[in-house]
Amino acid sequence: MVKAPDLSRIRSIGIAAHVDAGKTTLTERVLYFSGSLHKMGEVHDGAAHMDYLTEEQAHGITITAAATQIPWAGHVIQLIDTPGHVDFTIEVERSMRVLDGCVIVLDGVRGVEPQTETVWHQRSGFNLPALFFINKLDRPGADFTHALATIRDRLGAEPVAVTVPLATGIGAVHLIDKTVLTFTGEQDEEVQASACDEELWASMASYREGLLLAVAEADDRLAEQVLNSVEPEPEDVWNALRELTLAGKVYPCFGGSALRNQGIQPLLDGVIRLLPAPLDRAPSVAHRGDGTEELVEIGTPGPLVAIAFKVQMWDGRRHVFARIYRGSLKPGDAVVIPTADGQLIKEHVARIFAVDANRKSRLKEAFAGQVVLLAGLRQATTGDTLCSPDHPLVLERIEAREPVVSLAIESMSSEDEKKLLEALDKLQQEDPSLRLEEDAETGQRLLWGMGELHLQIAFERLAREFGLRVRTGQPRVVMRESISTPACDDFLFDRLLEQAGKSVAMKARVRVRVTPLERGAGNEVTVDPGVKPEGTALSVPQAEALASAPGDVLASGPLNSTPLQDLAIGIEEVELFGSGSTPQVLRMVTAQALHRALTKAGGVALFPIMATEVVVPAENLGAVLGDLQARHAIIRDTVNYSNTATIRCEVSLKRLLGYVTHLRSLTQGRGSFSMIFDRFDTVA
Ligand code: GDP
Ligand code: MG
């Protein structure tokens, strides 16, 4: 029999950061130092172990989150490397959903960057305890203290230093153990700890004080020792710091340089000592079919509950990544997936694997707490709950984000047509933030994604994995519309209709009012009409018909047939004419009245506005600002730090199409930018 793993010895963590902070480089080091990997691969050589997709190697970025297992200090770290580019945030979101903690990597020169803020918010959504690794401290201009300050200022979180790198960039002081760590050996794999001399220790006073004041909060005995200037036991400090970290009160920070192999092992020790085991996490809420709830606690026995968090084609076959929350799973087991409309899909798990980046090894059984890869599931998709056939449950779903950019896409030849649709279906199964749609007016096929890079990668994969070349149109952005003035109108329907050989009078009248609301207000619908003739009342089906009519109308506005937002709809008056005012007639009449009122109210187009951050060498600031103004950007602020200027602004996504190439030419390739959807608004 296979034994279930000791849950207190598992850490399921993710590494998240702004693009280029060094996540993949750090992961390579972690694998190497733990003995899981025999050779370090470098991102810039296209040889990183975790970036195994050809597109990842060609672009030097991480696109899909890769999973791996690392043995460390008698524990197993289940690690998921996540991409930093905003176009692939769905990967971050669905990974965090199944993790117990995370390490956030910062560039030691830049500190917190825009995408750090995004992953931070995602982390906060799942209450994940986190550590920071301040990376790239070997770079000129790197500043550990400044990086910590950006955590406080931009994330509103309390950083507490644990290892402080030495000014030389080589070696670090450990503030809990009061030691100086050096990393020696051929590949810096040996950690040597020596006592910290008093002079160096004195220079650490402010960091040490920060740490002690923090732990004093958690433990009265420590507080007393700190007050009386008694050196607390390292073990007590670790325990108190762990408690604070699990509660999300402080965020321990480790300094180093992944590229130069500095500071990695103390970070791993920190992961084991400070981040939660599966047992330390709050139980998950699961919904039963009858509307009641059940708490699912990892480690308590019971029927299987697992969540599918990612679909991935592997050797051309469909595989599903899942995390088990309760029970166990064996090859051949039947599972059910409850659907949103109350159905149960039955499937069989054919094989189960443990995963190490692009290698997989078969498991005879998988247990609660583990992240595994499943083969044989044909229908399970991202966010589905897999459970025991006699105990169906639904865990909270993973929210997909709305894609914002689209390209018209056509196959080069008609023979490729079917193949293209199949390939696109596979890509969408893997990535719910890609969406294929037909334009109702032009009949064109549009592929929607989170950004231009996202779509570009999809096309590259079509070419490489499926041998498909496609023709694409100009990029287009997602749109919404609203109205400019209040308007009121009514509609009377009065017709004789043939029904089963008899002619029946169909008649009703409805009056509606539409009113524009503030940007971002959403839509409000009020159904409380005066009913004529006096003394009559609406039947339940009639009232339901009225309430359901605005939904259809709001989905496609009169201006551009795009969804309507920021308006109030009031159904003010209904006139009934006996049995001819059926629910169907009322629904149709309401929709017509709304169309008229909306047309009268005059449409306004709303465009996606992106919160954008552009980072450029200070000498290019003038040229870049001028160019942004030409793109009608609203500049929020500009910060100069260490020869780099950071511009925060709001720009319409339409005016940012192709910006990446333009920015490169303005800055000789040194500028970068990131953007994230903020709101829909009118633009200049
Ligand atoms: P990711 O996008 O967060 O996965 O970042 P990568 O690991 O791909 O690293 C981005 C770039 O920064 C690569 O060229 C790395 O070689 C480089 N890099 C990573 N860590 C360090 C570091 O500690 N010091 C320096 N100087 N460069 C680093
Ligand atoms: Mg990477």
PDB file of C-alpha atoms in Angstrom, residues 273-471:
ATOM      1  CA  ARG A 273      10.044  27.502   8.752  1.00  0.00           C
ATOM      2  CA  LEU A 274       7.658  30.359   7.985  1.00  0.00           C
ATOM      3  CA  LEU A 275       5.140  29.346   5.321  1.00  0.00           C
ATOM      4  CA  PRO A 276       2.117  27.149   6.059  1.00  0.00           C
ATOM      5  CA  ALA A 277       1.823  23.413   5.671  1.00  0.00           C
ATOM      6  CA  PRO A 278      -1.489  22.338   4.065  1.00  0.00           C
ATOM      7  CA  LEU A 279      -2.815  21.701   7.576  1.00  0.00           C
ATOM      8  CA  ASP A 280      -2.244  25.303   8.608  1.00  0.00           C
ATOM      9  CA  ARG A 281      -4.611  26.693   6.000  1.00  0.00           C
ATOM     10  CA  ALA A 282      -8.215  27.599   6.690  1.00  0.00           C
ATOM     11  CA  PRO A 283     -10.684  24.965   5.444  1.00  0.00           C
ATOM     12  CA  SER A 284     -12.304  25.500   2.009  1.00  0.00           C
ATOM     13  CA  VAL A 285     -16.016  26.073   1.669  1.00  0.00           C
ATOM     14  CA  ALA A 286     -17.705  23.503  -0.584  1.00  0.00           C
ATOM     15  CA  HIS A 287     -21.291  23.767  -1.816  1.00  0.00           C
ATOM     16  CA  ARG A 288     -23.604  20.773  -1.859  1.00  0.00           C
ATOM     17  CA  GLY A 289     -26.274  20.294  -4.537  1.00  0.00           C
ATOM     18  CA  ASP A 290     -29.064  21.154  -2.062  1.00  0.00           C
ATOM     19  CA  GLY A 291     -27.652  24.626  -1.356  1.00  0.00           C
ATOM     20  CA  THR A 292     -26.045  23.735   1.965  1.00  0.00           C
ATOM     21  CA  GLU A 293     -22.331  24.059   2.643  1.00  0.00           C
ATOM     22  CA  GLU A 294     -19.620  21.837   3.986  1.00  0.00           C
ATOM     23  CA  LEU A 295     -16.121  22.710   5.202  1.00  0.00           C
ATOM     24  CA  VAL A 296     -13.375  20.717   3.565  1.00  0.00           C
ATOM     25  CA  GLU A 297     -10.231  20.450   5.628  1.00  0.00           C
ATOM     26  CA  ILE A 298      -7.072  19.013   4.155  1.00  0.00           C
ATOM     27  CA  GLY A 299      -6.050  16.103   6.321  1.00  0.00           C
ATOM     28  CA  THR A 300      -9.449  15.115   7.682  1.00  0.00           C
ATOM     29  CA  PRO A 301     -10.652  11.851   6.153  1.00  0.00           C
ATOM     30  CA  GLY A 302     -13.685  11.836   3.878  1.00  0.00           C
ATOM     31  CA  PRO A 303     -14.823  11.440   0.290  1.00  0.00           C
ATOM     32  CA  LEU A 304     -12.626  12.835  -2.483  1.00  0.00           C
ATOM     33  CA  VAL A 305     -12.605  16.573  -3.212  1.00  0.00           C
ATOM     34  CA  ALA A 306     -10.078  17.978  -5.697  1.00  0.00           C
ATOM     35  CA  ILE A 307      -9.922  21.039  -7.876  1.00  0.00           C
ATOM     36  CA  ALA A 308      -8.821  21.024 -11.510  1.00  0.00           C
ATOM     37  CA  PHE A 309      -6.808  24.194 -11.970  1.00  0.00           C
ATOM     38  CA  LYS A 310      -5.257  23.792 -15.379  1.00  0.00           C
ATOM     39  CA  VAL A 311      -5.679  21.822 -18.589  1.00  0.00           C
ATOM     40  CA  GLN A 312      -2.592  21.098 -20.597  1.00  0.00           C
ATOM     41  CA  MET A 313      -1.920  19.120 -23.756  1.00  0.00           C
ATOM     42  CA  TRP A 314       0.955  16.771 -23.145  1.00  0.00           C
ATOM     43  CA  ASP A 315       2.355  14.704 -26.036  1.00  0.00           C
ATOM     44  CA  GLY A 316      -0.828  15.725 -27.844  1.00  0.00           C
ATOM     45  CA  ARG A 317      -3.033  14.312 -25.081  1.00  0.00           C
ATOM     46  CA  ARG A 318      -5.272  16.136 -22.687  1.00  0.00           C
ATOM     47  CA  HIS A 319      -4.048  16.288 -19.095  1.00  0.00           C
ATOM     48  CA  VAL A 320      -5.467  18.079 -16.088  1.00  0.00           C
ATOM     49  CA  PHE A 321      -3.542  19.536 -13.155  1.00  0.00           C
ATOM     50  CA  ALA A 322      -5.410  19.057  -9.906  1.00  0.00           C
ATOM     51  CA  ARG A 323      -4.925  19.634  -6.238  1.00  0.00           C
ATOM     52  CA  ILE A 324      -6.488  17.177  -3.844  1.00  0.00           C
ATOM     53  CA  TYR A 325      -8.185  18.723  -0.810  1.00  0.00           C
ATOM     54  CA  ARG A 326      -9.608  15.604   0.782  1.00  0.00           C
ATOM     55  CA  GLY A 327      -9.542  11.853   0.263  1.00  0.00           C
ATOM     56  CA  SER A 328      -7.326  10.051  -2.206  1.00  0.00           C
ATOM     57  CA  LEU A 329      -7.337   9.088  -5.849  1.00  0.00           C
ATOM     58  CA  LYS A 330      -6.147   5.950  -7.674  1.00  0.00           C
ATOM     59  CA  PRO A 331      -5.763   5.250 -11.381  1.00  0.00           C
ATOM     60  CA  GLY A 332      -9.068   3.891 -12.676  1.00  0.00           C
ATOM     61  CA  ASP A 333     -11.175   5.775 -10.097  1.00  0.00           C
ATOM     62  CA  ALA A 334     -14.470   7.295 -11.190  1.00  0.00           C
ATOM     63  CA  VAL A 335     -15.001  10.964 -10.347  1.00  0.00           C
ATOM     64  CA  VAL A 336     -17.920  13.298 -10.907  1.00  0.00           C
ATOM     65  CA  ILE A 337     -17.885  16.988 -11.793  1.00  0.00           C
ATOM     66  CA  PRO A 338     -20.972  18.958 -10.758  1.00  0.00           C
ATOM     67  CA  THR A 339     -21.824  21.570 -13.436  1.00  0.00           C
ATOM     68  CA  ALA A 340     -23.258  25.047 -12.922  1.00  0.00           C
ATOM     69  CA  ASP A 341     -26.736  23.868 -13.974  1.00  0.00           C
ATOM     70  CA  GLY A 342     -26.832  21.001 -11.514  1.00  0.00           C
ATOM     71  CA  GLN A 343     -25.765  18.146 -13.822  1.00  0.00           C
ATOM     72  CA  LEU A 344     -23.125  15.601 -12.879  1.00  0.00           C
ATOM     73  CA  ILE A 345     -20.457  14.717 -15.430  1.00  0.00           C
ATOM     74  CA  LYS A 346     -18.944  11.312 -14.804  1.00  0.00           C
ATOM     75  CA  GLU A 347     -15.341  10.670 -15.781  1.00  0.00           C
ATOM     76  CA  HIS A 348     -12.536   8.219 -15.090  1.00  0.00           C
ATOM     77  CA  VAL A 349      -8.996   9.026 -14.066  1.00  0.00           C
ATOM     78  CA  ALA A 350      -6.788   6.768 -16.166  1.00  0.00           C
ATOM     79  CA  ARG A 351      -3.344   7.656 -14.858  1.00  0.00           C
ATOM     80  CA  ILE A 352      -1.883   9.911 -12.167  1.00  0.00           C
ATOM     81  CA  PHE A 353       1.523  11.587 -12.327  1.00  0.00           C
ATOM     82  CA  ALA A 354       3.824  13.645 -10.186  1.00  0.00           C
ATOM     83  CA  VAL A 355       5.216  16.465 -12.294  1.00  0.00           C
ATOM     84  CA  ASP A 356       8.621  18.007 -12.626  1.00  0.00           C
ATOM     85  CA  ALA A 357       8.382  20.717 -15.307  1.00  0.00           C
ATOM     86  CA  ASN A 358       8.112  18.719 -18.573  1.00  0.00           C
ATOM     87  CA  ARG A 359       8.812  15.298 -17.026  1.00  0.00           C
ATOM     88  CA  LYS A 360       6.186  13.203 -15.339  1.00  0.00           C
ATOM     89  CA  SER A 361       6.362  10.066 -13.235  1.00  0.00           C
ATOM     90  CA  ARG A 362       3.474   7.692 -12.522  1.00  0.00           C
ATOM     91  CA  LEU A 363       1.855   7.494  -9.100  1.00  0.00           C
ATOM     92  CA  LYS A 364      -0.092   4.526  -7.727  1.00  0.00           C
ATOM     93  CA  GLU A 365      -2.153   6.775  -5.500  1.00  0.00           C
ATOM     94  CA  ALA A 366      -2.466  10.489  -4.766  1.00  0.00           C
ATOM     95  CA  PHE A 367      -3.495  12.057  -1.475  1.00  0.00           C
ATOM     96  CA  ALA A 368      -4.925  15.216   0.035  1.00  0.00           C
ATOM     97  CA  GLY A 369      -2.456  18.097  -0.092  1.00  0.00           C
ATOM     98  CA  GLN A 370      -0.775  16.924  -3.305  1.00  0.00           C
ATOM     99  CA  VAL A 371      -0.671  18.648  -6.683  1.00  0.00           C
ATOM    100  CA  VAL A 372      -0.853  16.008  -9.426  1.00  0.00           C
ATOM    101  CA  LEU A 373      -1.378  15.619 -13.146  1.00  0.00           C
ATOM    102  CA  LEU A 374      -4.307  13.470 -14.277  1.00  0.00           C
ATOM    103  CA  ALA A 375      -4.755  11.722 -17.616  1.00  0.00           C
ATOM    104  CA  GLY A 376      -8.015  10.345 -18.947  1.00  0.00           C
ATOM    105  CA  LEU A 377     -10.344  13.229 -18.078  1.00  0.00           C
ATOM    106  CA  ARG A 378     -12.051  14.413 -21.256  1.00  0.00           C
ATOM    107  CA  GLN A 379     -14.259  17.153 -19.925  1.00  0.00           C
ATOM    108  CA  ALA A 380     -12.795  18.509 -16.694  1.00  0.00           C
ATOM    109  CA  THR A 381     -11.706  22.130 -17.182  1.00  0.00           C
ATOM    110  CA  THR A 382     -10.101  24.900 -15.147  1.00  0.00           C
ATOM    111  CA  GLY A 383     -12.004  25.497 -11.935  1.00  0.00           C
ATOM    112  CA  ASP A 384     -13.996  22.240 -11.925  1.00  0.00           C
ATOM    113  CA  THR A 385     -14.347  20.312  -8.688  1.00  0.00           C
ATOM    114  CA  LEU A 386     -13.613  16.602  -8.999  1.00  0.00           C
ATOM    115  CA  CYS A 387     -15.323  14.536  -6.382  1.00  0.00           C
ATOM    116  CA  SER A 388     -16.447  11.149  -5.287  1.00  0.00           C
ATOM    117  CA  PRO A 389     -19.536   9.935  -7.259  1.00  0.00           C
ATOM    118  CA  ASP A 390     -21.552   9.461  -4.080  1.00  0.00           C
ATOM    119  CA  HIS A 391     -20.682  12.837  -2.570  1.00  0.00           C
ATOM    120  CA  PRO A 392     -20.802  15.669  -5.133  1.00  0.00           C
ATOM    121  CA  LEU A 393     -19.516  19.082  -3.975  1.00  0.00           C
ATOM    122  CA  VAL A 394     -18.444  22.327  -5.627  1.00  0.00           C
ATOM    123  CA  LEU A 395     -15.483  24.358  -4.418  1.00  0.00           C
ATOM    124  CA  GLU A 396     -15.274  28.064  -5.255  1.00  0.00           C
ATOM    125  CA  ARG A 397     -14.597  28.547  -8.984  1.00  0.00           C
ATOM    126  CA  ILE A 398     -11.612  30.340 -10.499  1.00  0.00           C
ATOM    127  CA  GLU A 399     -12.709  33.530 -12.183  1.00  0.00           C
ATOM    128  CA  ALA A 400     -11.675  33.969 -15.791  1.00  0.00           C
ATOM    129  CA  ARG A 401     -10.908  37.501 -16.891  1.00  0.00           C
ATOM    130  CA  GLU A 402     -12.486  39.228 -19.855  1.00  0.00           C
ATOM    131  CA  PRO A 403     -10.150  39.377 -22.855  1.00  0.00           C
ATOM    132  CA  VAL A 404      -9.611  42.908 -24.223  1.00  0.00           C
ATOM    133  CA  VAL A 405      -7.902  42.639 -27.624  1.00  0.00           C
ATOM    134  CA  SER A 406      -8.939  40.660 -30.671  1.00  0.00           C
ATOM    135  CA  LEU A 407      -7.646  39.843 -34.125  1.00  0.00           C
ATOM    136  CA  ALA A 408      -9.609  38.530 -37.081  1.00  0.00           C
ATOM    137  CA  ILE A 409      -8.187  35.128 -37.922  1.00  0.00           C
ATOM    138  CA  GLU A 410      -8.477  33.037 -41.107  1.00  0.00           C
ATOM    139  CA  SER A 411      -6.811  29.873 -42.250  1.00  0.00           C
ATOM    140  CA  MET A 412      -4.599  30.141 -45.332  1.00  0.00           C
ATOM    141  CA  SER A 413      -6.499  27.422 -47.163  1.00  0.00           C
ATOM    142  CA  SER A 414      -9.972  25.946 -46.887  1.00  0.00           C
ATOM    143  CA  GLU A 415      -8.495  22.473 -46.199  1.00  0.00           C
ATOM    144  CA  ASP A 416      -6.968  23.860 -43.010  1.00  0.00           C
ATOM    145  CA  GLU A 417     -10.299  25.190 -41.774  1.00  0.00           C
ATOM    146  CA  LYS A 418     -11.335  22.167 -39.724  1.00  0.00           C
ATOM    147  CA  LYS A 419      -7.834  21.686 -38.351  1.00  0.00           C
ATOM    148  CA  LEU A 420      -7.723  25.338 -37.297  1.00  0.00           C
ATOM    149  CA  LEU A 421     -10.992  25.096 -35.379  1.00  0.00           C
ATOM    150  CA  GLU A 422      -9.789  21.978 -33.585  1.00  0.00           C
ATOM    151  CA  ALA A 423      -6.469  23.578 -32.720  1.00  0.00           C
ATOM    152  CA  LEU A 424      -8.155  26.735 -31.428  1.00  0.00           C
ATOM    153  CA  ASP A 425     -10.449  24.598 -29.322  1.00  0.00           C
ATOM    154  CA  LYS A 426      -7.436  22.925 -27.730  1.00  0.00           C
ATOM    155  CA  LEU A 427      -5.740  26.254 -27.027  1.00  0.00           C
ATOM    156  CA  GLN A 428      -8.911  27.599 -25.426  1.00  0.00           C
ATOM    157  CA  GLN A 429      -9.281  24.558 -23.223  1.00  0.00           C
ATOM    158  CA  GLU A 430      -5.816  25.190 -21.866  1.00  0.00           C
ATOM    159  CA  ASP A 431      -6.320  28.912 -21.544  1.00  0.00           C
ATOM    160  CA  PRO A 432      -9.780  30.186 -20.612  1.00  0.00           C
ATOM    161  CA  SER A 433      -8.644  33.764 -21.210  1.00  0.00           C
ATOM    162  CA  LEU A 434      -8.445  33.082 -24.984  1.00  0.00           C
ATOM    163  CA  ARG A 435     -11.816  33.228 -26.690  1.00  0.00           C
ATOM    164  CA  LEU A 436     -13.006  32.577 -30.214  1.00  0.00           C
ATOM    165  CA  GLU A 437     -16.017  34.499 -31.433  1.00  0.00           C
ATOM    166  CA  GLU A 438     -17.814  35.210 -34.653  1.00  0.00           C
ATOM    167  CA  ASP A 439     -18.510  38.853 -35.465  1.00  0.00           C
ATOM    168  CA  ALA A 440     -22.292  38.931 -35.978  1.00  0.00           C
ATOM    169  CA  GLU A 441     -22.074  41.657 -38.635  1.00  0.00           C
ATOM    170  CA  THR A 442     -19.063  40.712 -40.741  1.00  0.00           C
ATOM    171  CA  GLY A 443     -19.062  36.961 -40.128  1.00  0.00           C
ATOM    172  CA  GLN A 444     -15.327  37.250 -39.360  1.00  0.00           C
ATOM    173  CA  ARG A 445     -13.801  34.911 -36.834  1.00  0.00           C
ATOM    174  CA  LEU A 446     -12.182  36.848 -33.995  1.00  0.00           C
ATOM    175  CA  LEU A 447      -9.677  35.515 -31.499  1.00  0.00           C
ATOM    176  CA  TRP A 448      -9.829  37.466 -28.218  1.00  0.00           C
ATOM    177  CA  GLY A 449      -6.971  37.612 -25.742  1.00  0.00           C
ATOM    178  CA  MET A 450      -5.553  39.636 -22.858  1.00  0.00           C
ATOM    179  CA  GLY A 451      -3.091  41.597 -24.995  1.00  0.00           C
ATOM    180  CA  GLU A 452      -1.125  41.601 -28.220  1.00  0.00           C
ATOM    181  CA  LEU A 453       1.617  39.359 -26.827  1.00  0.00           C
ATOM    182  CA  HIS A 454      -0.943  36.829 -25.655  1.00  0.00           C
ATOM    183  CA  LEU A 455      -2.384  36.568 -29.176  1.00  0.00           C
ATOM    184  CA  GLN A 456       1.030  36.510 -30.786  1.00  0.00           C
ATOM    185  CA  ILE A 457       2.049  33.538 -28.640  1.00  0.00           C
ATOM    186  CA  ALA A 458      -1.198  31.779 -29.574  1.00  0.00           C
ATOM    187  CA  PHE A 459      -0.372  32.205 -33.289  1.00  0.00           C
ATOM    188  CA  GLU A 460       3.158  30.963 -32.768  1.00  0.00           C
ATOM    189  CA  ARG A 461       1.808  27.871 -31.038  1.00  0.00           C
ATOM    190  CA  LEU A 462      -0.644  27.266 -33.897  1.00  0.00           C
ATOM    191  CA  ALA A 463       2.288  27.291 -36.294  1.00  0.00           C
ATOM    192  CA  ARG A 464       4.656  25.173 -34.235  1.00  0.00           C
ATOM    193  CA  GLU A 465       2.383  22.648 -32.552  1.00  0.00           C
ATOM    194  CA  PHE A 466      -0.278  22.287 -35.231  1.00  0.00           C
ATOM    195  CA  GLY A 467       1.598  23.284 -38.414  1.00  0.00           C
ATOM    196  CA  LEU A 468      -1.051  25.931 -39.104  1.00  0.00           C
ATOM    197  CA  ARG A 469      -0.333  29.277 -40.663  1.00  0.00           C
ATOM    198  CA  VAL A 470      -3.055  31.875 -40.356  1.00  0.00           C
ATOM    199  CA  ARG A 471      -3.906  35.257 -41.815  1.00  0.00           C
TER     200      ARG A 471
END
